[in-house]
């Protein structure tokens, strides 16, 4: 493909819009802000196709927590139609910032923490990167515990009571802790092989997981002789005010489920062969897959109610009811592949890059992944998913609100203020265009803080019929007058941070290439 030199910045622009460093400066000098994992991916190595992105999303969406999203909403009083509708709408909404952020990765070949340097500064980018990394570590722990639980339960069907009823350590059988550790080690082995191994893994994992989910549907349908009464169960909320009080915070929670990826999606799109490939792959992969998977979970759970007299929302628990050893082994393999595909892609790649960005001279991608693995173990994440109120409203809602503020700043900076124009080499150069004041852009930090307060300052806990508080927050909200905004956390955080940052930065906008003024 022919190349044309881009104006300034020591970079070259290809006819399809993708940009790479000029070969004369391709080897960026070691200066504390670069290493092999943070450097821009050369255009020749940006080879991911539409299928690669589609497979990535299929692999990430088909996992145990996304299967049980519908069950969480049904537990809150929705019927299955309301639950699937909420999930579908949330994923259409979160797709927008996903595509807007992903554009920078494909155009410049840069990961999320380097992309954040344009708005926050070379040092300031560590702030949103560490927020994102902390969330990813928690998610990594959740998914690893779920994967270990799958090994424990399904292996127990094959190995008998001695495995299931082993002596307890810290409230769980030691065999469950062993399963947790085994699953963790499998994840570390795969991620140590790098991003290309991840791409190959996702390519075959995606169709395998789909086949496994459909096999589970066929099995329960045959066993039930059709579906049970769950599909005809009326909504406990109706379509009136009771529904809308639950719908909006639940919608924000569902958006929060993938708001993490809406930030660090450049970690993947930096390998994109074209903008069309990443746009089509993500548009085909995320909203359709999540909606169909939610519908599939409802159908399978409906069949389980017909067979067992009560709905079994957890597919691991359902698979554990099988008696055929071959079916159990297939179910175990499906659970392992499904959980591995999402956990490695969604919850290890990002913090690995984020930690490398913090200490480039000491931490590379593999070291960052190992640190993530250790942090994920010590968080005790299983408590987060034990209660749908805590899981959806507290965890997903608050996380979504905080990450929405980061997305608001990045998208406003990249699209509104810069018109998608970046000086690629300057993203790695102290004292350059993105150094601001000592490496920090106070405008982005201020917007992040203000948006964060607006998004989560009103976080509150509900009270059940017995007067028991359900959650860690005050009933009247952390900041009572912000309580009305809490149900719209992600949207408030995104819009608030974007507006504040745009207002603060617009006055200092420079003339050079649409750049915001370099110094604070």
Short mmCIF file of C-alpha atoms in Angstrom, two decimals:
data_model
loop_
_atom_site.label_atom_id
_atom_site.label_comp_id
_atom_site.label_asym_id
_atom_site.label_seq_id
_atom_site.Cartn_x
_atom_site.Cartn_y
_atom_site.Cartn_z
CA UNK A 1 0.00 0.00 0.00
CA UNK A 2 1.32 3.42 -0.89
CA UNK A 3 2.13 5.83 1.89
CA UNK A 4 1.88 9.59 2.19
CA UNK A 5 3.76 11.60 4.77
CA UNK A 6 1.55 13.16 7.43
CA UNK A 7 2.21 16.75 8.40
CA UNK A 8 4.52 16.93 11.41
CA UNK A 9 4.99 14.56 14.30
CA UNK A 10 7.39 12.22 12.45
CA UNK A 11 4.52 10.02 11.30
CA UNK A 12 3.18 8.62 8.06
CA UNK A 13 -0.44 8.45 7.04
CA UNK A 14 -1.72 5.67 4.81
CA UNK A 15 -4.47 6.24 2.23
CA UNK A 16 -6.93 4.31 4.42
CA UNK A 17 -6.34 6.81 7.25
CA UNK A 18 -4.15 4.65 9.48
CA UNK A 19 -1.03 6.31 10.84
CA UNK A 20 2.34 4.92 11.90
CA UNK A 21 5.68 6.32 12.96
CA UNK A 22 8.11 7.36 10.28
CA UNK A 23 10.63 4.51 9.90
CA UNK A 24 13.44 6.90 10.81
CA UNK A 25 12.10 7.20 14.38
CA UNK A 26 10.39 3.84 14.68
CA UNK A 27 12.72 2.93 17.54
CA UNK A 28 11.59 5.33 20.25
CA UNK A 29 14.34 6.08 22.76
CA UNK A 30 13.95 4.62 26.28
CA UNK A 31 12.79 7.49 28.46
CA UNK A 32 10.49 5.99 31.08
CA UNK A 33 7.39 6.30 28.87
CA UNK A 34 7.82 3.50 26.39
CA UNK A 35 8.63 -0.17 26.03
CA UNK A 36 8.01 -2.82 23.39
CA UNK A 37 4.40 -3.35 24.50
CA UNK A 38 3.45 0.35 24.47
CA UNK A 39 4.99 1.30 21.11
CA UNK A 40 2.60 1.88 18.18
CA UNK A 41 1.87 -1.27 16.20
CA UNK A 42 3.28 -0.87 12.67
CA UNK A 43 0.63 -0.95 9.94
CA UNK A 44 2.12 -4.17 8.55
CA UNK A 45 1.24 -5.91 11.83
CA UNK A 46 -2.31 -4.57 12.05
CA UNK A 47 -3.98 -7.64 10.61
CA UNK A 48 -7.17 -8.28 12.63
CA UNK A 49 -10.19 -8.77 10.38
CA UNK A 50 -13.93 -8.37 10.95
CA UNK A 51 -14.07 -12.01 12.00
CA UNK A 52 -11.31 -11.54 14.58
CA UNK A 53 -13.25 -8.74 16.27
CA UNK A 54 -16.52 -10.65 15.95
CA UNK A 55 -14.91 -13.74 17.48
CA UNK A 56 -13.39 -11.62 20.25
CA UNK A 57 -16.84 -10.33 21.26
CA UNK A 58 -18.53 -13.69 20.94
CA UNK A 59 -15.83 -15.17 23.14
CA UNK A 60 -16.10 -12.37 25.71
CA UNK A 61 -19.90 -12.14 25.78
CA UNK A 62 -20.50 -15.87 26.19
CA UNK A 63 -19.56 -16.21 29.85
CA UNK A 64 -21.22 -17.07 33.15
CA UNK A 65 -21.82 -13.50 34.46
CA UNK A 66 -23.42 -12.37 31.19
CA UNK A 67 -25.55 -15.57 31.21
CA UNK A 68 -26.81 -14.65 34.67
CA UNK A 69 -27.46 -10.96 33.89
CA UNK A 70 -31.03 -11.83 32.91
CA UNK A 71 -31.49 -13.79 36.13
CA UNK A 72 -30.42 -10.77 38.16
CA UNK A 73 -33.02 -8.61 36.44
CA UNK A 74 -35.74 -11.25 36.83
CA UNK A 75 -34.84 -11.49 40.53
CA UNK A 76 -35.50 -7.74 40.74
CA UNK A 77 -39.04 -8.24 39.41
CA UNK A 78 -38.77 -8.03 35.62
CA UNK A 79 -40.22 -10.66 33.33
CA UNK A 80 -38.00 -12.23 30.70
CA UNK A 81 -39.04 -9.81 27.95
CA UNK A 82 -38.20 -6.78 30.08
CA UNK A 83 -34.86 -8.30 31.07
CA UNK A 84 -33.81 -9.09 27.50
CA UNK A 85 -34.97 -5.65 26.31
CA UNK A 86 -32.92 -3.92 29.02
CA UNK A 87 -29.81 -5.89 28.14
CA UNK A 88 -30.24 -5.26 24.39
CA UNK A 89 -30.70 -1.50 24.83
CA UNK A 90 -27.73 -1.23 27.20
CA UNK A 91 -25.41 -2.92 24.72
CA UNK A 92 -26.54 -0.72 21.85
CA UNK A 93 -25.75 2.33 23.99
CA UNK A 94 -22.33 1.13 25.16
CA UNK A 95 -21.43 0.20 21.58
CA UNK A 96 -21.22 3.93 20.72
CA UNK A 97 -18.29 4.85 23.02
CA UNK A 98 -16.78 1.47 22.17
CA UNK A 99 -16.54 2.41 18.49
CA UNK A 100 -15.47 5.99 19.18
CA UNK A 101 -12.60 4.91 21.43
CA UNK A 102 -11.69 2.01 19.18
CA UNK A 103 -11.12 4.40 16.28
CA UNK A 104 -7.92 5.73 17.90
CA UNK A 105 -6.49 2.25 18.36
CA UNK A 106 -6.92 1.32 14.71
CA UNK A 107 -5.80 4.69 13.37
CA UNK A 108 -2.63 5.03 15.46
CA UNK A 109 -1.88 1.48 16.67
CA UNK A 110 -1.76 2.57 20.32
CA UNK A 111 -3.12 0.92 23.49
CA UNK A 112 -5.54 2.61 25.89
CA UNK A 113 -3.01 4.08 28.37
CA UNK A 114 -1.06 5.73 25.54
CA UNK A 115 -4.31 7.03 24.01
CA UNK A 116 -5.17 8.55 27.41
CA UNK A 117 -1.93 10.55 27.37
CA UNK A 118 -3.37 12.93 24.77
CA UNK A 119 -6.02 14.12 27.22
CA UNK A 120 -4.44 13.52 30.63
CA UNK A 121 -0.74 14.00 29.90
CA UNK A 122 2.08 11.48 29.88
CA UNK A 123 2.00 11.13 33.65
CA UNK A 124 -1.65 11.96 34.20
CA UNK A 125 -2.70 9.04 31.98
CA UNK A 126 -1.74 6.75 34.85
CA UNK A 127 -4.79 7.99 36.78
CA UNK A 128 -7.49 6.64 34.40
CA UNK A 129 -5.28 3.66 33.58
CA UNK A 130 -5.07 2.62 37.24
CA UNK A 131 -8.82 3.14 37.72
CA UNK A 132 -9.40 0.85 34.78
CA UNK A 133 -6.78 -1.62 35.98
CA UNK A 134 -8.34 -1.82 39.44
CA UNK A 135 -11.73 -2.64 37.97
CA UNK A 136 -10.20 -5.23 35.66
CA UNK A 137 -8.41 -6.93 38.56
CA UNK A 138 -11.71 -7.24 40.41
CA UNK A 139 -13.42 -8.66 37.32
CA UNK A 140 -10.49 -11.05 36.83
CA UNK A 141 -11.01 -12.36 40.33
CA UNK A 142 -14.76 -12.77 39.80
CA UNK A 143 -14.30 -14.71 36.57
CA UNK A 144 -11.47 -16.83 37.96
CA UNK A 145 -13.58 -17.80 40.96
CA UNK A 146 -16.44 -18.74 38.63
CA UNK A 147 -14.11 -20.82 36.46
CA UNK A 148 -12.73 -22.57 39.54
CA UNK A 149 -16.27 -23.19 40.76
CA UNK A 150 -17.05 -24.84 37.45
CA UNK A 151 -14.09 -27.19 37.82
CA UNK A 152 -15.04 -27.95 41.42
CA UNK A 153 -18.72 -28.72 40.79
CA UNK A 154 -18.36 -30.68 37.57
CA UNK A 155 -15.29 -32.60 38.73
CA UNK A 156 -17.26 -33.47 41.84
CA UNK A 157 -19.81 -35.26 39.67
CA UNK A 158 -17.03 -37.45 38.32
CA UNK A 159 -14.91 -37.92 41.47
CA UNK A 160 -17.66 -38.38 44.04
CA UNK A 161 -18.35 -37.25 47.61
CA UNK A 162 -14.72 -37.23 48.74
CA UNK A 163 -14.11 -34.32 46.35
CA UNK A 164 -17.33 -32.45 47.07
CA UNK A 165 -17.22 -32.86 50.86
CA UNK A 166 -13.53 -32.23 51.48
CA UNK A 167 -12.41 -30.39 54.61
CA UNK A 168 -13.17 -26.69 54.57
CA UNK A 169 -10.59 -23.92 54.55
CA UNK A 170 -11.83 -20.34 55.10
CA UNK A 171 -15.42 -21.43 54.53
CA UNK A 172 -14.90 -23.46 51.33
CA UNK A 173 -13.71 -27.04 50.66
CA UNK A 174 -9.99 -27.20 49.97
CA UNK A 175 -10.83 -28.88 46.67
CA UNK A 176 -12.64 -25.71 45.58
CA UNK A 177 -9.57 -23.63 46.43
CA UNK A 178 -7.49 -26.12 44.43
CA UNK A 179 -9.88 -25.73 41.47
CA UNK A 180 -9.55 -21.95 41.74
CA UNK A 181 -5.75 -22.20 41.64
CA UNK A 182 -5.75 -24.63 38.70
CA UNK A 183 -7.95 -22.32 36.66
CA UNK A 184 -5.73 -19.35 37.56
CA UNK A 185 -2.64 -21.21 36.37
CA UNK A 186 -4.28 -22.11 33.05
CA UNK A 187 -5.03 -18.41 32.47
CA UNK A 188 -1.47 -17.37 33.24
CA UNK A 189 -0.03 -19.92 30.82
CA UNK A 190 -2.20 -18.68 27.94
CA UNK A 191 -1.62 -14.97 28.52
CA UNK A 192 2.14 -15.49 28.83
CA UNK A 193 2.16 -16.42 25.15
CA UNK A 194 1.06 -12.90 24.10
CA UNK A 195 -1.63 -11.20 22.02
CA UNK A 196 -1.24 -13.33 18.91
CA UNK A 197 -1.94 -16.46 20.95
CA UNK A 198 -5.00 -14.70 22.36
CA UNK A 199 -6.28 -13.95 18.85
CA UNK A 200 -5.91 -17.60 17.83
CA UNK A 201 -7.57 -18.78 21.04
CA UNK A 202 -10.57 -16.47 20.54
CA UNK A 203 -10.99 -17.59 16.93
CA UNK A 204 -11.75 -21.19 17.89
CA UNK A 205 -13.20 -20.50 21.35
CA UNK A 206 -16.07 -18.42 19.97
CA UNK A 207 -17.76 -21.13 17.84
CA UNK A 208 -17.03 -23.77 20.48
CA UNK A 209 -18.81 -21.81 23.21
CA UNK A 210 -21.80 -21.17 20.95
CA UNK A 211 -22.02 -24.90 20.23
CA UNK A 212 -21.82 -25.66 23.96
CA UNK A 213 -24.61 -23.21 24.82
CA UNK A 214 -26.85 -24.61 22.08
CA UNK A 215 -26.11 -28.16 23.26
CA UNK A 216 -27.24 -27.16 26.76
CA UNK A 217 -30.46 -25.76 25.26
CA UNK A 218 -31.13 -28.95 23.29
CA UNK A 219 -30.44 -31.12 26.36
CA UNK A 220 -32.79 -29.25 28.69
CA UNK A 221 -35.50 -28.97 25.99
CA UNK A 222 -35.48 -32.71 25.39
CA UNK A 223 -35.45 -33.42 29.11
CA UNK A 224 -38.32 -30.99 29.74
CA UNK A 225 -40.36 -31.98 26.70
CA UNK A 226 -40.65 -28.23 25.98
CA UNK A 227 -40.18 -25.11 28.04
CA UNK A 228 -41.63 -24.47 31.45
CA UNK A 229 -43.81 -21.70 32.87
CA UNK A 230 -41.03 -19.11 33.16
CA UNK A 231 -41.81 -17.60 29.75
CA UNK A 232 -45.41 -16.97 30.81
CA UNK A 233 -44.48 -15.57 34.23
CA UNK A 234 -45.87 -12.01 34.47
CA UNK A 235 -43.68 -9.08 35.48
CA UNK A 236 -43.82 -8.26 39.19
CA UNK A 237 -43.19 -4.64 38.21
CA UNK A 238 -45.66 -4.20 35.37
CA UNK A 239 -44.95 -1.37 32.92
CA UNK A 240 -45.79 1.49 35.26
CA UNK A 241 -43.76 3.56 37.68
CA UNK A 242 -42.53 0.46 39.51
CA UNK A 243 -40.82 -0.77 36.35
CA UNK A 244 -39.15 2.54 35.51
CA UNK A 245 -37.72 2.87 39.03
CA UNK A 246 -35.88 -0.41 38.46
CA UNK A 247 -35.25 0.00 34.73
CA UNK A 248 -32.97 3.05 34.73
CA UNK A 249 -30.51 1.92 37.42
CA UNK A 250 -30.58 -1.57 35.91
CA UNK A 251 -29.86 -0.09 32.47
CA UNK A 252 -26.88 1.81 33.89
CA UNK A 253 -25.73 -1.42 35.54
CA UNK A 254 -25.94 -3.30 32.25
CA UNK A 255 -23.97 -0.51 30.54
CA UNK A 256 -21.46 -0.74 33.38
CA UNK A 257 -20.97 -4.41 32.55
CA UNK A 258 -19.03 -3.48 29.39
CA UNK A 259 -18.07 0.12 30.25
CA UNK A 260 -14.63 -1.24 31.10
CA UNK A 261 -14.10 -2.39 27.52
CA UNK A 262 -15.43 0.91 26.13
CA UNK A 263 -12.26 2.44 27.58
CA UNK A 264 -9.56 -0.06 26.78
CA UNK A 265 -10.91 -1.32 23.45
CA UNK A 266 -7.91 0.37 21.74
CA UNK A 267 -5.82 -2.41 23.32
CA UNK A 268 -7.46 -4.66 20.70
CA UNK A 269 -8.34 -2.32 17.85
CA UNK A 270 -4.68 -1.27 17.61
CA UNK A 271 -4.26 -4.53 15.68
CA UNK A 272 -7.18 -3.72 13.32
CA UNK A 273 -6.62 -4.09 9.59
CA UNK A 274 -9.04 -1.23 8.93
CA UNK A 275 -11.63 0.95 10.62
CA UNK A 276 -14.30 -0.96 8.74
CA UNK A 277 -13.08 -4.24 10.24
CA UNK A 278 -13.25 -3.01 13.84
CA UNK A 279 -16.58 -1.21 13.35
CA UNK A 280 -18.32 -4.10 11.63
CA UNK A 281 -16.80 -6.72 13.91
CA UNK A 282 -17.85 -4.92 17.07
CA UNK A 283 -21.29 -3.90 15.79
CA UNK A 284 -22.00 -7.49 14.76
CA UNK A 285 -20.40 -9.01 17.84
CA UNK A 286 -21.48 -7.04 20.92
CA UNK A 287 -25.20 -6.12 20.91
CA UNK A 288 -26.39 -9.12 18.92
CA UNK A 289 -24.37 -11.64 20.92
CA UNK A 290 -25.33 -10.24 24.32
CA UNK A 291 -29.03 -10.10 23.42
CA UNK A 292 -29.15 -13.59 21.96
CA UNK A 293 -27.15 -14.96 24.89
CA UNK A 294 -29.59 -13.36 27.36
CA UNK A 295 -32.50 -14.90 25.44
CA UNK A 296 -30.75 -18.28 25.40
CA UNK A 297 -30.23 -18.12 29.16
CA UNK A 298 -33.94 -17.40 29.66
CA UNK A 299 -34.96 -20.36 27.47
CA UNK A 300 -32.61 -22.79 29.19
CA UNK A 301 -33.66 -21.59 32.64
CA UNK A 302 -37.29 -21.95 31.65
CA UNK A 303 -36.61 -25.55 30.70
CA UNK A 304 -34.85 -26.13 34.03
CA UNK A 305 -37.94 -24.91 35.89
CA UNK A 306 -40.07 -27.42 34.03
CA UNK A 307 -37.67 -30.25 34.90
CA UNK A 308 -36.63 -29.42 38.48
CA UNK A 309 -39.57 -27.37 39.72
CA UNK A 310 -37.46 -24.23 40.25
CA UNK A 311 -35.41 -22.13 37.84
CA UNK A 312 -31.68 -22.88 37.75
CA UNK A 313 -30.05 -19.72 36.43
CA UNK A 314 -26.44 -20.74 36.95
CA UNK A 315 -25.36 -22.90 33.97
CA UNK A 316 -22.65 -24.53 36.08
CA UNK A 317 -25.22 -25.67 38.65
CA UNK A 318 -27.46 -26.86 35.81
CA UNK A 319 -24.69 -28.80 34.09
CA UNK A 320 -23.83 -30.38 37.44
CA UNK A 321 -27.26 -32.05 37.36
CA UNK A 322 -26.21 -34.14 34.36
CA UNK A 323 -25.56 -37.82 34.92
CA UNK A 324 -23.79 -38.75 31.68
CA UNK A 325 -19.97 -38.55 32.17
CA UNK A 326 -19.42 -37.52 28.56
CA UNK A 327 -21.96 -34.71 28.91
CA UNK A 328 -20.34 -33.58 32.16
CA UNK A 329 -16.88 -33.48 30.57
CA UNK A 330 -18.21 -31.52 27.59
CA UNK A 331 -19.97 -29.09 29.92
CA UNK A 332 -16.78 -28.68 31.96
CA UNK A 333 -14.74 -27.95 28.85
CA UNK A 334 -17.35 -25.45 27.65
CA UNK A 335 -17.36 -23.61 30.99
CA UNK A 336 -13.55 -23.48 31.00
CA UNK A 337 -13.28 -22.18 27.44
CA UNK A 338 -16.08 -19.63 27.93
CA UNK A 339 -14.60 -18.24 31.12
CA UNK A 340 -11.04 -18.26 29.82
CA UNK A 341 -12.00 -16.40 26.65
CA UNK A 342 -13.64 -13.50 28.46
CA UNK A 343 -11.30 -13.30 31.42
CA UNK A 344 -8.06 -13.20 29.50
CA UNK A 345 -9.31 -10.80 26.84
CA UNK A 346 -11.38 -8.46 28.99
CA UNK A 347 -9.62 -8.52 32.35
CA UNK A 348 -5.93 -9.29 31.81
CA UNK A 349 -4.98 -7.44 28.63
CA UNK A 350 -6.02 -4.02 29.93
CA UNK A 351 -4.32 -4.01 33.35
CA UNK A 352 -1.22 -5.57 31.80
CA UNK A 353 -0.88 -2.55 29.50
CA UNK A 354 -1.96 -0.15 32.27
CA UNK A 355 0.71 -1.41 34.67
CA UNK A 356 3.30 -1.35 31.91
CA UNK A 357 2.37 2.29 31.31
CA UNK A 358 2.97 3.05 35.01
CA UNK A 359 6.50 1.59 35.08
CA UNK A 360 7.60 0.89 31.48
CA UNK A 361 11.20 0.17 32.44
CA UNK A 362 10.25 -2.47 35.01
CA UNK A 363 6.91 -3.89 33.85
CA UNK A 364 6.16 -5.41 30.47
CA UNK A 365 2.92 -7.00 29.26
CA UNK A 366 3.61 -10.41 30.79
CA UNK A 367 4.72 -8.99 34.14
CA UNK A 368 1.61 -6.81 34.26
CA UNK A 369 -0.55 -9.86 33.56
CA UNK A 370 1.05 -11.74 36.46
CA UNK A 371 0.48 -8.78 38.80
CA UNK A 372 -3.17 -8.73 37.71
CA UNK A 373 -3.45 -12.40 38.51
CA UNK A 374 -2.09 -11.95 42.02
CA UNK A 375 -4.34 -8.95 42.77
CA UNK A 376 -7.35 -10.86 41.45
CA UNK A 377 -6.76 -13.60 44.02
CA UNK A 378 -6.55 -11.34 47.10
CA UNK A 379 -9.68 -9.26 46.37
CA UNK A 380 -12.16 -11.96 47.56
CA UNK A 381 -14.45 -11.14 44.61
CA UNK A 382 -17.06 -13.88 45.17
CA UNK A 383 -18.89 -11.61 47.60
CA UNK A 384 -19.66 -9.13 44.81
CA UNK A 385 -21.92 -11.53 42.90
CA UNK A 386 -23.73 -13.12 45.84
CA UNK A 387 -26.58 -10.55 45.85
CA UNK A 388 -28.18 -9.06 42.70
CA UNK A 389 -28.72 -5.72 44.50
CA UNK A 390 -25.03 -5.44 45.31
CA UNK A 391 -23.93 -6.88 41.94
CA UNK A 392 -26.11 -4.74 39.66
CA UNK A 393 -26.68 -1.53 41.61
CA UNK A 394 -23.53 -1.24 43.74
CA UNK A 395 -20.78 -2.92 41.74
CA UNK A 396 -21.88 -2.47 38.13
CA UNK A 397 -23.60 0.86 38.74
CA UNK A 398 -20.74 2.56 40.59
CA UNK A 399 -18.07 1.10 38.31
CA UNK A 400 -20.05 2.22 35.27
CA UNK A 401 -20.39 5.74 36.65
CA UNK A 402 -16.67 6.11 37.32
CA UNK A 403 -15.59 4.65 34.00
CA UNK A 404 -18.18 6.76 32.17
CA UNK A 405 -16.33 9.88 33.32
CA UNK A 406 -13.07 8.63 31.83
CA UNK A 407 -14.80 7.80 28.55
CA UNK A 408 -16.37 11.28 28.49
CA UNK A 409 -12.99 13.00 28.78
CA UNK A 410 -11.25 10.79 26.20
CA UNK A 411 -13.98 10.99 23.58
CA UNK A 412 -14.46 14.75 23.99
CA UNK A 413 -10.71 15.28 23.67
CA UNK A 414 -10.20 13.00 20.66
CA UNK A 415 -13.34 13.77 18.65
CA UNK A 416 -14.50 17.26 19.63
CA UNK A 417 -11.24 19.06 20.35
CA UNK A 418 -8.71 17.27 18.14
CA UNK A 419 -10.85 15.99 15.30
CA UNK A 420 -9.08 12.57 15.68
CA UNK A 421 -5.67 14.18 14.95
CA UNK A 422 -2.80 13.12 17.21
CA UNK A 423 0.97 13.61 17.03
CA UNK A 424 2.03 10.01 17.43
CA UNK A 425 5.66 10.40 18.52
CA UNK A 426 4.70 13.15 20.99
CA UNK A 427 2.66 10.63 22.97
CA UNK A 428 6.00 9.13 24.08
CA UNK A 429 8.06 12.30 24.48
CA UNK A 430 8.43 14.09 27.85
CA UNK A 431 8.33 17.86 27.44
CA UNK A 432 6.40 17.54 24.17
CA UNK A 433 2.90 18.37 23.00
CA UNK A 434 1.20 16.21 25.64
CA UNK A 435 3.40 17.11 28.61
CA UNK A 436 1.09 19.91 29.83
CA UNK A 437 2.24 20.86 33.38
CA UNK A 438 4.77 18.32 34.62
CA UNK A 439 3.08 15.58 32.63
CA UNK A 440 -0.43 16.34 33.97
CA UNK A 441 -3.38 18.06 32.28
CA UNK A 442 -5.28 19.57 35.21
CA UNK A 443 -8.36 20.13 33.00
CA UNK A 444 -8.80 16.39 32.39
CA UNK A 445 -8.23 15.58 36.07
CA UNK A 446 -10.76 18.25 37.14
CA UNK A 447 -13.32 16.92 34.65
CA UNK A 448 -12.72 13.37 35.91
CA UNK A 449 -13.25 14.38 39.53
CA UNK A 450 -16.34 16.52 38.88
CA UNK A 451 -17.91 13.91 36.62
CA UNK A 452 -17.14 11.19 39.16
CA UNK A 453 -18.81 13.09 42.00
CA UNK A 454 -21.89 13.73 39.87
CA UNK A 455 -22.04 10.08 38.78
CA UNK A 456 -21.58 8.27 42.09
CA UNK A 457 -22.00 10.96 44.76
CA UNK A 458 -25.68 10.12 45.12
CA UNK A 459 -25.11 6.36 45.44
CA UNK A 460 -27.55 4.95 47.95
CA UNK A 461 -28.80 1.63 49.28
CA UNK A 462 -32.38 0.42 49.11
CA UNK A 463 -34.31 -0.89 52.11
CA UNK A 464 -36.25 -4.16 51.84
CA UNK A 465 -39.70 -4.89 53.25
CA UNK A 466 -38.18 -5.82 56.61
CA UNK A 467 -36.34 -2.51 56.83
CA UNK A 468 -32.92 -4.05 56.17
CA UNK A 469 -30.50 -1.94 54.13
CA UNK A 470 -29.37 -3.68 50.91
CA UNK A 471 -25.93 -2.33 50.14
CA UNK A 472 -22.99 -0.42 51.63
CA UNK A 473 -24.20 3.15 51.00
CA UNK A 474 -26.36 5.44 53.18
CA UNK A 475 -30.07 5.20 52.43
CA UNK A 476 -30.19 8.92 51.60
CA UNK A 477 -27.07 8.75 49.44
CA UNK A 478 -23.43 9.66 50.04
CA UNK A 479 -24.27 13.24 49.00
CA UNK A 480 -28.05 13.43 49.51
CA UNK A 481 -28.85 16.19 47.00
CA UNK A 482 -27.17 14.12 44.24
CA UNK A 483 -29.30 11.06 44.99
CA UNK A 484 -31.68 11.68 42.01
CA UNK A 485 -28.69 11.35 39.65
CA UNK A 486 -27.52 8.00 41.02
CA UNK A 487 -29.85 5.94 38.84
CA UNK A 488 -28.24 7.45 35.73
CA UNK A 489 -24.61 7.12 36.88
CA UNK A 490 -22.91 6.15 33.63
CA UNK A 491 -24.78 8.72 31.53
CA UNK A 492 -24.26 11.48 34.12
CA UNK A 493 -20.56 10.69 34.46
CA UNK A 494 -20.01 10.51 30.71
CA UNK A 495 -21.90 13.71 29.86
CA UNK A 496 -20.71 15.67 32.90
CA UNK A 497 -17.02 14.93 32.36
CA UNK A 498 -17.26 15.56 28.60
CA UNK A 499 -18.90 18.96 29.08
CA UNK A 500 -16.57 20.09 31.87
CA UNK A 501 -13.47 19.04 29.96
CA UNK A 502 -14.61 20.64 26.72
CA UNK A 503 -15.37 23.96 28.43
CA UNK A 504 -12.05 24.00 30.30
CA UNK A 505 -9.94 22.92 27.33
CA UNK A 506 -11.58 24.87 24.52
CA UNK A 507 -10.19 28.23 25.64
CA UNK A 508 -6.63 26.95 25.49
CA UNK A 509 -6.96 25.22 22.17
CA UNK A 510 -3.84 25.74 20.08
CA UNK A 511 -3.56 26.32 16.41
CA UNK A 512 -1.13 23.50 15.64
CA UNK A 513 -3.00 20.62 13.99
CA UNK A 514 -6.06 21.20 16.12
CA UNK A 515 -4.05 20.42 19.26
CA UNK A 516 -5.14 21.54 22.69
CA UNK A 517 -2.56 23.87 24.20
CA UNK A 518 0.38 21.79 25.31
CA UNK A 519 1.15 23.39 28.63
CA UNK A 520 -1.08 23.97 31.63
#
